[in-house]
């Protein structure tokens, strides 16, 4: 009998978060249950999108969307949810991070 594979899409809505976004992304990509990390840059005036792209771990799980007009975090999250393929969604603020084992503990 095979164990059910839990796959989570982590959504990070970001505006002018260049100083913190890399830590947020790294904490999500570190978790084996994370199948997708979607960063939505909500029309930042700093280099949030470039910093986010540079945090890619090469696993193919990170995507970065950029909105040209600021629409707010709800719009940004909904845009990411619409494109997600994972059965579970988790929201992470751009200035926050997951503690190691977050999803293992949650699914247990």
Coordinates of C-alpha atoms in Angstrom, one line a residue:
X1 CA 0.0 0.0 0.0
X2 CA 1.5 3.4 -1.0
X3 CA 1.2 6.4 1.2
X4 CA -0.9 9.3 0.0
X5 CA 1.4 12.1 -1.3
X6 CA 0.5 15.5 0.2
X7 CA 1.2 18.3 -2.3
X8 CA 0.9 21.9 -1.2
X9 CA 1.0 25.1 -3.3
X10 CA 2.5 27.9 -1.2
X11 CA 1.3 31.4 -2.3
X12 CA 3.3 34.5 -1.5
X13 CA 1.7 37.8 -2.4
X14 CA 4.5 40.4 -2.3
X15 CA 4.8 44.2 -2.6
X16 CA 8.2 45.8 -2.1
X17 CA 9.4 42.8 -0.3
X18 CA 12.9 42.5 -1.8
X19 CA 14.5 42.5 1.7
X20 CA 12.5 39.5 3.0
X21 CA 11.2 37.5 0.0
X22 CA 14.2 35.2 -0.4
X23 CA 13.9 33.8 3.2
X24 CA 10.2 33.2 2.7
X25 CA 10.8 31.3 -0.6
X26 CA 13.7 29.3 0.8
X27 CA 11.6 28.2 3.9
X28 CA 8.8 27.0 1.6
X29 CA 11.1 25.2 -0.9
X30 CA 12.8 23.4 2.0
X31 CA 9.6 21.5 2.8
X32 CA 9.2 18.2 0.8
X33 CA 5.4 18.5 0.7
X34 CA 5.6 21.7 -1.2
X35 CA 4.9 21.0 -4.9
X36 CA 4.6 24.7 -6.0
X37 CA 5.7 28.1 -4.7
X38 CA 3.9 30.9 -6.5
X39 CA 5.1 34.4 -5.8
X40 CA 2.8 37.2 -7.0
X41 CA 4.7 40.5 -7.2
X42 CA 1.9 43.1 -6.8
X43 CA 3.4 46.0 -8.8
X44 CA 6.5 46.5 -6.5
X45 CA 8.6 49.5 -7.1
X46 CA 11.7 47.6 -5.8
X47 CA 13.4 44.5 -7.2
X48 CA 11.1 42.0 -5.5
X49 CA 10.5 39.9 -8.6
X50 CA 14.2 39.6 -9.5
X51 CA 15.1 38.7 -5.9
X52 CA 12.3 36.1 -5.9
X53 CA 13.5 34.6 -9.1
X54 CA 17.1 34.4 -7.7
X55 CA 15.8 32.4 -4.7
X56 CA 14.9 29.5 -7.1
X57 CA 16.5 26.2 -6.0
X58 CA 16.4 24.7 -9.4
X59 CA 13.7 22.1 -8.5
X60 CA 11.2 23.6 -11.0
X61 CA 8.7 24.4 -8.2
X62 CA 9.0 28.2 -8.1
X63 CA 7.1 30.5 -10.4
X64 CA 7.0 34.3 -10.2
X65 CA 4.0 36.3 -11.5
X66 CA 4.2 40.1 -11.8
X67 CA 1.2 42.4 -11.8
X68 CA 1.8 45.8 -13.5
X69 CA -0.9 47.5 -11.4
X70 CA -1.2 47.1 -7.7
X71 CA -4.4 45.1 -7.0
X72 CA -3.9 44.2 -3.3
X73 CA -3.1 40.9 -1.6
X74 CA -6.5 39.2 -2.1
X75 CA -6.4 39.7 -5.9
X76 CA -2.8 38.5 -6.0
X77 CA -3.6 35.4 -4.0
X78 CA -6.6 34.6 -6.1
X79 CA -4.6 34.9 -9.3
X80 CA -2.1 32.3 -7.9
X81 CA -4.9 30.0 -6.7
X82 CA -6.5 30.0 -10.1
X83 CA -3.3 28.6 -11.6
X84 CA -2.4 26.1 -8.9
X85 CA -2.4 22.4 -9.6
X86 CA -2.0 21.3 -6.0
X87 CA -4.8 19.9 -3.8
X88 CA -3.7 22.0 -0.8
X89 CA -3.1 25.7 -0.7
X90 CA -1.0 27.5 2.0
X91 CA -0.6 31.3 2.3
X92 CA 2.8 32.7 3.4
X93 CA 3.4 36.4 3.9
X94 CA 6.4 37.8 2.1
X95 CA 8.0 38.9 5.3
X96 CA 7.5 35.6 7.1
X97 CA 8.8 32.0 6.9
X98 CA 7.9 28.4 7.7
X99 CA 9.6 26.6 10.5
X100 CA 11.1 23.3 9.3
X101 CA 8.6 20.4 9.4
X102 CA 5.6 22.7 9.1
X103 CA 3.6 20.5 6.7
X104 CA 4.8 17.2 8.0
X105 CA 3.4 18.2 11.4
X106 CA 0.2 19.6 9.9
X107 CA -0.6 16.5 7.9
X108 CA 0.3 14.2 10.8

